[in-house]
């Protein structure tokens, strides 16, 4: 499989090359040149298989050529062995046709472990074979950073630097980033918001001297390998509810459009998904865009679902690429306009987006109310991001198609909001109950590209 850039000006790469490089050199995002399609029989055969086997069958066409078959099977096995649930991504029923897909049983209690644990193992095998060492730099609104640190800590071919917005992540999120003692882990608290952190990472990738000098690699959700890992649980969930013989819909609490874009890929692969519903908090650029108001940046307003406090959704570029008929030049022009504030989506592209996506926005009060009613009506304590999804799903679900809402984090990751809503304090799973006692290690740094690059150069292992 070859990988191409959404902006059409970067060289085609293999899966391994696209994974190791992250962002394309023309500023675009890598996508497979063709999306492989599974037959209805192949999809039906997934029902009831172990998660790891479903993962292998869904992802194999994308990675073959870069990894051997048994090597890839071992990578998948190692990636998910640390999860706290045998099903990896269990489904729970909320009411007659609304289900929760629990994606928080990994080591950092959020869905990002699904992709990051896999990427850690893929990087290790690929770099070992090449005899290379890389510097991983990522921006996080909270959960990506801890997931990356957990996935890469202690690997000797990798230094990992994580930029997070100072004071804008939850205490559990911060401690998960600042308490690992491994010397290849570097947590940077940036004086800015998540969009500043994300912009700094993008700028580092576009500073080719720096990029090549430190051998920069990216594991943000722009990395196609991450999107790919997330495609798997759409298949496991849908087939356990009767797909391909029955359609299902998904509602996805969304910030960077990564998780829901994985659902779009699953649909293009042949999984009968009826609707893909984008659920946003008050940072609603995606909801406004899908409502026909154009894609215009606003200010990021901190919320109780901080992992979705995003005003520029990196992966939306991938959806635009398909909506604009795979026209890289058109996407490049839109992204230029975005630098000046935003753009209107053409009528044809809007129609293409609306064929697949619906959207809804949830206020802070509605989020709290949903945590409370979900506990009362279904005996499930959910995190604020999941609550945003549940509210939008309830507004969109229909009687004839099961709705699956992605439960993106464990409630204990966001104890303040959960307790405020429900009067219940969500305990951490016992395997991480000493998190509040471990010493923290973090560098506070100005929102300044030069200062950040300098710090990285001085702290990578020789
Ligand atoms: C990252 C994250 C999201 C948003 O996911 P995207 O891929 O950015 O859309 C939602 N909920 C939680 C808990 C997250 O960590």
Short mmCIF file of C-alpha atoms and ligand atoms in Angstrom, two decimals:
data_model
loop_
_atom_site.label_atom_id
_atom_site.label_comp_id
_atom_site.label_asym_id
_atom_site.label_seq_id
_atom_site.Cartn_x
_atom_site.Cartn_y
_atom_site.Cartn_z
CA UNK A 1 0.00 0.00 0.00
CA UNK A 2 1.28 3.47 -0.93
CA UNK A 3 0.47 6.57 1.10
CA UNK A 4 -0.26 9.99 -0.41
CA UNK A 5 -0.56 13.50 1.04
CA UNK A 6 -3.87 15.39 1.29
CA UNK A 7 -2.10 18.35 -0.37
CA UNK A 8 -0.76 16.34 -3.29
CA UNK A 9 2.80 17.71 -3.25
CA UNK A 10 4.74 15.28 -1.03
CA UNK A 11 6.38 12.02 -2.16
CA UNK A 12 4.41 8.77 -1.87
CA UNK A 13 5.54 6.71 1.10
CA UNK A 14 5.19 3.18 2.42
CA UNK A 15 3.16 2.56 5.59
CA UNK A 16 6.33 2.44 7.67
CA UNK A 17 7.68 5.68 6.22
CA UNK A 18 4.36 7.49 6.64
CA UNK A 19 4.14 6.25 10.22
CA UNK A 20 7.65 7.34 11.12
CA UNK A 21 7.31 10.78 9.53
CA UNK A 22 3.80 11.78 10.67
CA UNK A 23 3.14 15.07 8.86
CA UNK A 24 3.86 15.21 5.10
CA UNK A 25 6.49 17.66 3.86
CA UNK A 26 3.92 19.70 1.95
CA UNK A 27 2.11 20.31 5.25
CA UNK A 28 -0.53 17.70 4.41
CA UNK A 29 -1.62 14.48 6.08
CA UNK A 30 -0.94 11.00 4.75
CA UNK A 31 -3.75 8.73 3.54
CA UNK A 32 -3.68 5.35 1.83
CA UNK A 33 -3.73 5.76 -1.97
CA UNK A 34 -6.77 3.46 -1.99
CA UNK A 35 -9.04 2.35 0.83
CA UNK A 36 -9.24 -1.46 0.85
CA UNK A 37 -12.76 -2.90 0.87
CA UNK A 38 -13.79 -5.99 2.85
CA UNK A 39 -16.53 -8.23 1.48
CA UNK A 40 -19.74 -8.74 3.47
CA UNK A 41 -18.63 -12.34 4.14
CA UNK A 42 -15.26 -11.18 5.48
CA UNK A 43 -17.02 -8.70 7.77
CA UNK A 44 -19.54 -11.29 8.96
CA UNK A 45 -16.66 -13.63 9.84
CA UNK A 46 -15.31 -11.10 12.37
CA UNK A 47 -18.24 -11.56 14.75
CA UNK A 48 -17.15 -13.22 17.96
CA UNK A 49 -13.41 -13.24 17.22
CA UNK A 50 -10.91 -12.00 19.82
CA UNK A 51 -10.19 -8.26 19.49
CA UNK A 52 -6.60 -8.94 18.43
CA UNK A 53 -7.73 -11.16 15.55
CA UNK A 54 -10.21 -8.54 14.33
CA UNK A 55 -7.40 -5.98 14.56
CA UNK A 56 -5.14 -8.15 12.41
CA UNK A 57 -7.75 -8.76 9.69
CA UNK A 58 -8.85 -5.12 9.49
CA UNK A 59 -5.35 -3.56 9.49
CA UNK A 60 -3.33 -6.12 7.52
CA UNK A 61 -4.02 -4.70 4.01
CA UNK A 62 -2.69 -1.32 5.18
CA UNK A 63 0.60 -2.55 6.67
CA UNK A 64 1.57 -5.56 4.52
CA UNK A 65 4.80 -4.74 2.75
CA UNK A 66 6.13 -2.97 5.86
CA UNK A 67 5.74 -5.83 8.36
CA UNK A 68 5.67 -9.62 8.12
CA UNK A 69 2.42 -11.37 8.99
CA UNK A 70 3.59 -13.07 12.20
CA UNK A 71 5.57 -9.98 13.19
CA UNK A 72 2.42 -7.85 12.93
CA UNK A 73 0.41 -10.39 14.91
CA UNK A 74 2.99 -10.25 17.72
CA UNK A 75 2.94 -6.44 17.65
CA UNK A 76 -0.83 -6.43 18.11
CA UNK A 77 -0.62 -8.98 20.93
CA UNK A 78 1.93 -6.87 22.83
CA UNK A 79 -0.02 -3.66 22.23
CA UNK A 80 -3.18 -4.84 23.96
CA UNK A 81 -1.86 -7.23 26.62
CA UNK A 82 -1.71 -4.43 29.23
CA UNK A 83 -5.42 -3.64 28.97
CA UNK A 84 -7.60 -4.22 32.02
CA UNK A 85 -10.43 -5.96 30.14
CA UNK A 86 -10.33 -9.16 28.08
CA UNK A 87 -12.74 -7.78 25.49
CA UNK A 88 -10.43 -4.72 25.09
CA UNK A 89 -13.42 -2.63 23.84
CA UNK A 90 -16.55 -3.98 25.60
CA UNK A 91 -20.08 -2.80 24.73
CA UNK A 92 -22.59 -1.84 27.42
CA UNK A 93 -26.28 -1.26 26.88
CA UNK A 94 -27.80 2.07 28.03
CA UNK A 95 -31.38 1.61 26.82
CA UNK A 96 -33.31 -0.23 24.13
CA UNK A 97 -31.08 0.70 21.21
CA UNK A 98 -28.30 2.87 22.62
CA UNK A 99 -24.95 1.27 23.49
CA UNK A 100 -21.71 2.51 25.02
CA UNK A 101 -18.41 1.33 23.54
CA UNK A 102 -16.00 1.41 26.48
CA UNK A 103 -12.61 2.48 25.17
CA UNK A 104 -10.99 3.29 28.51
CA UNK A 105 -9.54 0.01 29.72
CA UNK A 106 -5.99 0.76 28.53
CA UNK A 107 -3.06 1.89 30.72
CA UNK A 108 -4.00 5.63 30.75
CA UNK A 109 -7.78 5.14 30.88
CA UNK A 110 -8.65 6.82 27.55
CA UNK A 111 -9.29 5.58 24.03
CA UNK A 112 -5.97 6.97 22.82
CA UNK A 113 -4.26 3.90 24.31
CA UNK A 114 -5.72 1.81 21.46
CA UNK A 115 -3.65 3.69 18.91
CA UNK A 116 -0.68 4.68 21.00
CA UNK A 117 0.11 1.25 22.41
CA UNK A 118 0.08 -0.12 18.88
CA UNK A 119 2.25 2.70 17.54
CA UNK A 120 4.80 2.20 20.33
CA UNK A 121 5.25 -1.43 19.33
CA UNK A 122 5.31 -0.58 15.60
CA UNK A 123 7.98 2.10 16.14
CA UNK A 124 10.10 -0.21 18.25
CA UNK A 125 10.16 -2.97 15.62
CA UNK A 126 10.69 -0.58 12.69
CA UNK A 127 13.46 1.48 14.35
CA UNK A 128 15.29 -1.58 15.62
CA UNK A 129 15.34 -2.99 12.11
CA UNK A 130 16.66 0.31 10.72
CA UNK A 131 19.17 0.89 13.53
CA UNK A 132 17.74 4.40 13.98
CA UNK A 133 16.75 6.67 16.83
CA UNK A 134 13.98 9.31 16.70
CA UNK A 135 12.61 12.20 18.73
CA UNK A 136 8.89 12.08 19.21
CA UNK A 137 7.20 15.40 19.77
CA UNK A 138 3.48 15.64 20.46
CA UNK A 139 0.94 18.23 21.56
CA UNK A 140 -1.78 17.16 23.90
CA UNK A 141 -5.00 18.51 25.33
CA UNK A 142 -4.45 15.90 28.03
CA UNK A 143 -4.96 12.33 26.94
CA UNK A 144 -2.66 11.96 23.92
CA UNK A 145 0.36 12.95 25.98
CA UNK A 146 -0.07 10.41 28.73
CA UNK A 147 -0.93 7.72 26.19
CA UNK A 148 2.26 8.52 24.22
CA UNK A 149 4.39 8.56 27.33
CA UNK A 150 3.00 5.19 28.47
CA UNK A 151 3.58 3.73 25.00
CA UNK A 152 7.18 4.96 24.55
CA UNK A 153 8.62 5.14 28.07
CA UNK A 154 11.80 3.15 28.46
CA UNK A 155 12.27 2.45 24.72
CA UNK A 156 15.91 3.20 23.95
CA UNK A 157 15.42 4.21 20.30
CA UNK A 158 13.07 7.07 21.22
CA UNK A 159 12.99 10.33 23.18
CA UNK A 160 9.47 11.60 23.78
CA UNK A 161 8.65 15.30 24.41
CA UNK A 162 5.03 16.16 25.19
CA UNK A 163 3.72 19.73 25.08
CA UNK A 164 0.60 20.38 27.13
CA UNK A 165 -1.21 23.65 27.97
CA UNK A 166 -0.11 24.71 31.46
CA UNK A 167 -3.02 24.67 33.92
CA UNK A 168 -5.53 23.36 31.38
CA UNK A 169 -5.34 19.61 31.87
CA UNK A 170 -6.88 17.68 34.74
CA UNK A 171 -4.69 16.67 37.68
CA UNK A 172 -4.90 13.00 36.76
CA UNK A 173 -3.91 13.79 33.18
CA UNK A 174 -0.99 15.95 34.36
CA UNK A 175 0.25 13.38 36.83
CA UNK A 176 0.08 10.63 34.22
CA UNK A 177 2.50 12.74 32.14
CA UNK A 178 4.79 14.04 34.88
CA UNK A 179 5.27 10.99 37.10
CA UNK A 180 6.92 8.39 34.78
CA UNK A 181 10.57 8.33 35.87
CA UNK A 182 12.07 7.07 32.59
CA UNK A 183 14.87 9.33 31.32
CA UNK A 184 13.53 9.34 27.74
CA UNK A 185 10.27 11.01 28.88
CA UNK A 186 10.04 14.84 28.87
CA UNK A 187 6.84 16.69 29.87
CA UNK A 188 6.68 20.39 28.86
CA UNK A 189 4.01 22.68 30.33
CA UNK A 190 3.54 25.44 27.74
CA UNK A 191 2.20 28.88 28.65
CA UNK A 192 -0.63 28.76 26.12
CA UNK A 193 -3.66 26.71 25.09
CA UNK A 194 -3.86 23.43 23.19
CA UNK A 195 -3.99 25.13 19.80
CA UNK A 196 -0.70 26.90 20.67
CA UNK A 197 0.89 23.54 21.52
CA UNK A 198 -0.42 21.99 18.33
CA UNK A 199 0.81 24.95 16.27
CA UNK A 200 4.29 24.68 17.85
CA UNK A 201 4.46 21.01 16.87
CA UNK A 202 3.38 21.81 13.31
CA UNK A 203 6.00 24.59 13.11
CA UNK A 204 8.72 22.21 14.29
CA UNK A 205 7.79 19.80 11.50
CA UNK A 206 7.96 22.63 8.98
CA UNK A 207 11.40 23.72 10.27
CA UNK A 208 13.27 21.18 8.15
CA UNK A 209 16.71 21.89 9.70
CA UNK A 210 15.35 21.15 13.15
CA UNK A 211 13.18 18.29 11.91
CA UNK A 212 16.08 16.50 10.24
CA UNK A 213 18.60 17.44 12.96
CA UNK A 214 16.72 15.73 15.78
CA UNK A 215 14.99 13.14 13.52
CA UNK A 216 11.55 14.32 14.47
CA UNK A 217 8.66 11.87 14.44
CA UNK A 218 5.04 12.66 15.21
CA UNK A 219 2.44 10.57 16.98
CA UNK A 220 -0.39 13.10 17.13
CA UNK A 221 -3.68 12.04 15.60
CA UNK A 222 -2.35 13.31 12.27
CA UNK A 223 -0.35 10.06 12.15
CA UNK A 224 -2.27 7.69 9.92
CA UNK A 225 -1.18 4.66 11.97
CA UNK A 226 -3.24 6.07 14.85
CA UNK A 227 -6.34 6.50 12.74
CA UNK A 228 -5.89 2.95 11.47
CA UNK A 229 -5.74 1.45 14.97
CA UNK A 230 -9.05 3.17 15.77
CA UNK A 231 -10.80 1.71 12.73
CA UNK A 232 -10.70 -1.69 14.44
CA UNK A 233 -13.19 -1.04 17.24
CA UNK A 234 -15.83 0.19 14.80
CA UNK A 235 -15.69 -3.30 13.28
CA UNK A 236 -15.66 -5.14 16.62
CA UNK A 237 -18.62 -3.13 17.95
CA UNK A 238 -20.74 -3.21 14.79
CA UNK A 239 -20.29 -6.93 14.16
CA UNK A 240 -21.21 -7.77 17.75
CA UNK A 241 -24.53 -5.93 17.18
CA UNK A 242 -25.32 -7.75 13.96
CA UNK A 243 -23.38 -6.03 11.19
CA UNK A 244 -23.08 -6.56 8.28
CA UNK A 245 -26.66 -7.92 8.35
CA UNK A 246 -27.83 -4.88 10.29
CA UNK A 247 -26.78 -1.23 10.06
CA UNK A 248 -25.47 0.65 13.10
CA UNK A 249 -24.75 4.33 13.81
CA UNK A 250 -22.00 5.85 15.91
CA UNK A 251 -21.79 9.04 17.94
CA UNK A 252 -18.26 10.22 18.66
CA UNK A 253 -17.18 12.93 21.14
CA UNK A 254 -14.83 14.82 18.89
CA UNK A 255 -12.02 17.35 19.04
CA UNK A 256 -9.43 16.70 16.38
CA UNK A 257 -11.77 14.61 14.20
CA UNK A 258 -9.40 11.64 14.49
CA UNK A 259 -11.65 9.12 16.16
CA UNK A 260 -14.68 9.85 13.99
CA UNK A 261 -12.56 9.87 10.85
CA UNK A 262 -11.59 6.29 11.72
CA UNK A 263 -15.32 5.52 11.58
CA UNK A 264 -15.50 7.06 8.12
CA UNK A 265 -12.66 4.79 6.98
CA UNK A 266 -14.52 1.78 8.43
CA UNK A 267 -17.58 2.78 6.43
CA UNK A 268 -15.53 3.14 3.23
CA UNK A 269 -14.13 -0.35 3.91
CA UNK A 270 -17.64 -1.77 3.67
CA UNK A 271 -18.91 -1.68 7.27
CA UNK A 272 -22.62 -0.76 7.07
CA UNK A 273 -22.58 2.41 9.17
CA UNK A 274 -25.74 4.49 8.82
CA UNK A 275 -24.80 7.79 10.49
CA UNK A 276 -21.55 9.10 11.96
CA UNK A 277 -22.52 11.77 14.48
CA UNK A 278 -19.98 14.38 15.59
CA UNK A 279 -20.50 15.50 19.20
CA UNK A 280 -18.76 18.70 20.31
CA UNK A 281 -18.70 20.74 23.49
CA UNK A 282 -18.90 24.54 23.37
CA UNK A 283 -15.78 24.53 21.18
CA UNK A 284 -17.96 23.77 18.23
CA UNK A 285 -16.09 24.59 15.02
CA UNK A 286 -17.02 21.17 13.61
CA UNK A 287 -20.70 21.50 14.49
CA UNK A 288 -20.83 24.98 12.97
CA UNK A 289 -19.10 23.75 9.83
CA UNK A 290 -21.36 20.73 9.41
CA UNK A 291 -24.35 23.05 9.98
CA UNK A 292 -23.28 25.00 6.90
CA UNK A 293 -21.65 27.99 8.61
CA UNK A 294 -18.18 27.48 7.15
CA UNK A 295 -14.99 26.49 8.91
CA UNK A 296 -13.91 29.51 10.93
CA UNK A 297 -11.67 29.49 13.99
CA UNK A 298 -13.01 30.89 17.25
CA UNK A 299 -11.29 31.29 20.60
CA UNK A 300 -10.86 28.11 22.58
CA UNK A 301 -13.03 28.22 25.70
CA UNK A 302 -11.91 25.89 28.51
CA UNK A 303 -14.58 23.30 29.31
CA UNK A 304 -15.20 20.31 31.61
CA UNK A 305 -14.45 18.06 28.62
CA UNK A 306 -10.94 19.48 28.05
CA UNK A 307 -9.75 16.86 25.57
CA UNK A 308 -12.17 18.39 23.08
CA UNK A 309 -11.21 22.04 23.70
CA UNK A 310 -9.97 22.47 20.17
CA UNK A 311 -10.74 25.04 17.49
CA UNK A 312 -8.67 23.61 14.65
CA UNK A 313 -9.42 19.96 13.98
CA UNK A 314 -6.33 18.58 12.26
CA UNK A 315 -7.94 15.44 10.89
CA UNK A 316 -10.82 17.33 9.33
CA UNK A 317 -8.37 18.00 6.49
CA UNK A 318 -8.64 14.32 5.63
CA UNK A 319 -12.43 14.47 5.45
CA UNK A 320 -12.17 17.58 3.29
CA UNK A 321 -9.78 15.75 0.96
CA UNK A 322 -12.46 13.16 0.20
CA UNK A 323 -15.30 15.70 0.19
CA UNK A 324 -13.39 17.70 -2.44
CA UNK A 325 -12.98 14.64 -4.68
CA UNK A 326 -9.37 13.88 -3.65
CA UNK A 327 -8.19 17.25 -5.00
CA UNK A 328 -4.94 18.03 -3.14
CA UNK A 329 -4.61 21.51 -4.67
CA UNK A 330 -8.08 22.48 -3.42
CA UNK A 331 -7.23 21.26 0.08
CA UNK A 332 -3.93 23.16 0.06
CA UNK A 333 -5.82 26.34 -0.82
CA UNK A 334 -8.37 25.85 1.97
CA UNK A 335 -5.56 25.34 4.47
CA UNK A 336 -3.98 28.59 3.29
CA UNK A 337 -7.27 30.37 3.90
CA UNK A 338 -7.45 28.79 7.36
CA UNK A 339 -4.27 30.64 8.30
CA UNK A 340 -6.28 33.84 7.84
CA UNK A 341 -9.21 32.67 9.94
CA UNK A 342 -11.20 30.14 7.94
CA UNK A 343 -13.08 29.29 4.77
CA UNK A 344 -16.50 28.42 3.39
CA UNK A 345 -17.01 24.84 2.21
CA UNK A 346 -18.21 24.46 -1.39
CA UNK A 347 -21.76 23.21 -1.91
CA UNK A 348 -20.60 19.94 -3.46
CA UNK A 349 -18.23 19.24 -0.58
CA UNK A 350 -20.96 20.09 1.98
CA UNK A 351 -23.24 17.54 0.34
CA UNK A 352 -20.50 14.92 0.45
CA UNK A 353 -19.88 15.61 4.17
CA UNK A 354 -23.60 15.48 4.98
CA UNK A 355 -23.92 12.07 3.29
CA UNK A 356 -21.92 10.64 6.18
CA UNK A 357 -21.87 13.05 9.10
CA UNK A 358 -24.40 14.64 11.44
CA UNK A 359 -23.43 16.82 14.38
CA UNK A 360 -24.54 18.29 17.67
CA UNK A 361 -23.16 20.65 20.33
CA UNK A 362 -23.58 20.25 24.08
CA UNK A 363 -23.37 22.99 26.70
CA UNK A 364 -21.59 22.63 30.04
CA UNK A 365 -24.90 22.38 31.92
CA UNK A 366 -26.22 19.72 29.55
CA UNK A 367 -23.00 17.75 30.02
CA UNK A 368 -23.40 17.76 33.80
CA UNK A 369 -27.09 16.88 33.53
CA UNK A 370 -26.30 13.96 31.23
CA UNK A 371 -23.75 12.51 33.67
CA UNK A 372 -26.46 12.63 36.32
CA UNK A 373 -29.30 11.14 34.24
CA UNK A 374 -27.07 8.42 32.77
CA UNK A 375 -26.20 7.29 36.29
CA UNK A 376 -29.85 7.42 37.34
CA UNK A 377 -31.31 5.71 34.26
CA UNK A 378 -28.59 3.22 33.28
CA UNK A 379 -26.36 2.89 36.35
CA UNK A 380 -23.30 4.02 34.39
CA UNK A 381 -20.94 6.70 35.69
CA UNK A 382 -19.49 8.40 32.59
CA UNK A 383 -16.77 10.97 31.96
CA UNK A 384 -17.74 14.43 30.64
CA UNK A 385 -16.56 13.67 27.07
CA UNK A 386 -18.69 10.54 26.99
CA UNK A 387 -21.61 12.55 28.37
CA UNK A 388 -21.31 14.98 25.46
CA UNK A 389 -21.56 11.98 23.15
CA UNK A 390 -24.53 10.46 24.97
CA UNK A 391 -26.52 13.71 24.82
CA UNK A 392 -25.96 14.14 21.09
CA UNK A 393 -26.66 10.45 20.47
CA UNK A 394 -29.99 10.65 22.30
CA UNK A 395 -30.94 13.62 20.09
CA UNK A 396 -30.02 11.72 16.91
CA UNK A 397 -30.86 8.07 17.48
CA UNK A 398 -33.76 6.48 15.61
CA UNK A 399 -35.86 3.44 16.59
CA UNK A 400 -34.63 1.16 13.81
CA UNK A 401 -30.84 1.54 13.95
CA UNK A 402 -28.73 0.79 17.06
CA UNK A 403 -26.69 3.80 18.18
CA UNK A 404 -23.23 3.22 19.62
CA UNK A 405 -21.65 6.07 21.58
CA UNK A 406 -17.90 5.95 22.10
CA UNK A 407 -17.01 6.18 25.82
CA UNK A 408 -13.66 7.87 25.36
CA UNK A 409 -12.32 8.10 28.91
CA UNK A 410 -12.76 6.56 32.36
CA UNK A 411 -14.71 8.83 34.75
CA UNK A 412 -11.80 8.78 37.24
CA UNK A 413 -9.74 10.80 34.76
CA UNK A 414 -12.08 13.76 35.30
CA UNK A 415 -13.14 13.37 38.94
CA UNK A 416 -14.04 17.02 39.62
CA UNK A 417 -16.67 17.31 36.89
CA UNK A 418 -18.05 13.83 37.54
CA UNK A 419 -18.41 14.48 41.25
CA UNK A 420 -19.99 17.88 40.67
CA UNK A 421 -22.60 16.31 38.40
CA UNK A 422 -23.37 13.14 40.33
CA UNK A 423 -22.12 13.52 43.93
CA UNK A 424 -20.16 10.33 43.32
CA UNK A 425 -16.36 10.34 43.49
CA UNK A 426 -15.08 8.02 40.74
CA UNK A 427 -12.19 5.95 42.12
CA UNK A 428 -9.08 5.18 40.06
CA UNK A 429 -8.65 1.49 39.17
CA UNK A 430 -6.46 -0.13 41.81
CA UNK A 431 -3.49 -0.55 39.47
CA UNK A 432 -2.93 3.24 39.51
CA UNK A 433 -4.22 4.18 42.94
CA UNK A 434 -0.83 5.59 44.07
CA UNK A 435 -0.79 8.22 41.28
CA UNK A 436 -1.24 11.11 43.71
CA UNK A 437 1.81 10.08 45.76
CA UNK A 438 4.35 9.75 42.93
CA UNK A 439 6.84 12.66 42.45
CA UNK A 440 6.30 14.92 39.40
CA UNK A 441 8.90 15.98 36.83
CA UNK A 442 7.96 18.77 34.38
CA UNK A 443 9.49 21.82 32.66
CA UNK A 444 7.39 24.97 32.33
CA UNK A 445 8.18 26.73 29.06
CA UNK A 446 7.16 29.89 27.15
CA UNK A 447 4.91 29.60 24.09
CA UNK A 448 7.93 30.31 21.89
CA UNK A 449 9.13 28.06 19.09
CA UNK A 450 12.82 28.92 19.54
CA UNK A 451 12.74 28.19 23.27
CA UNK A 452 10.98 24.88 22.75
CA UNK A 453 13.32 23.72 19.97
CA UNK A 454 16.30 24.72 22.07
CA UNK A 455 15.08 22.74 25.04
CA UNK A 456 14.54 19.65 22.89
CA UNK A 457 18.01 19.86 21.31
CA UNK A 458 19.61 20.11 24.73
CA UNK A 459 17.71 17.21 26.22
CA UNK A 460 17.82 14.44 23.63
CA UNK A 461 20.16 11.59 24.51
CA UNK A 462 23.41 11.55 22.54
C1 LIG B 1 -8.79 12.94 22.50
C2 LIG B 1 -10.09 12.76 23.16
C3 LIG B 1 -11.29 13.06 22.49
C4 LIG B 1 -11.30 13.62 21.10
O1 LIG B 1 -10.79 12.72 20.16
P1 LIG B 1 -10.37 13.23 18.71
O2 LIG B 1 -9.71 12.08 18.04
O3 LIG B 1 -9.45 14.39 18.93
O4 LIG B 1 -11.62 13.63 18.04
C5 LIG B 1 -12.47 12.81 23.15
N1 LIG B 1 -12.50 12.32 24.41
C6 LIG B 1 -11.37 12.03 25.08
C7 LIG B 1 -11.46 11.51 26.46
C8 LIG B 1 -10.14 12.23 24.48
O5 LIG B 1 -9.01 11.94 25.14
#
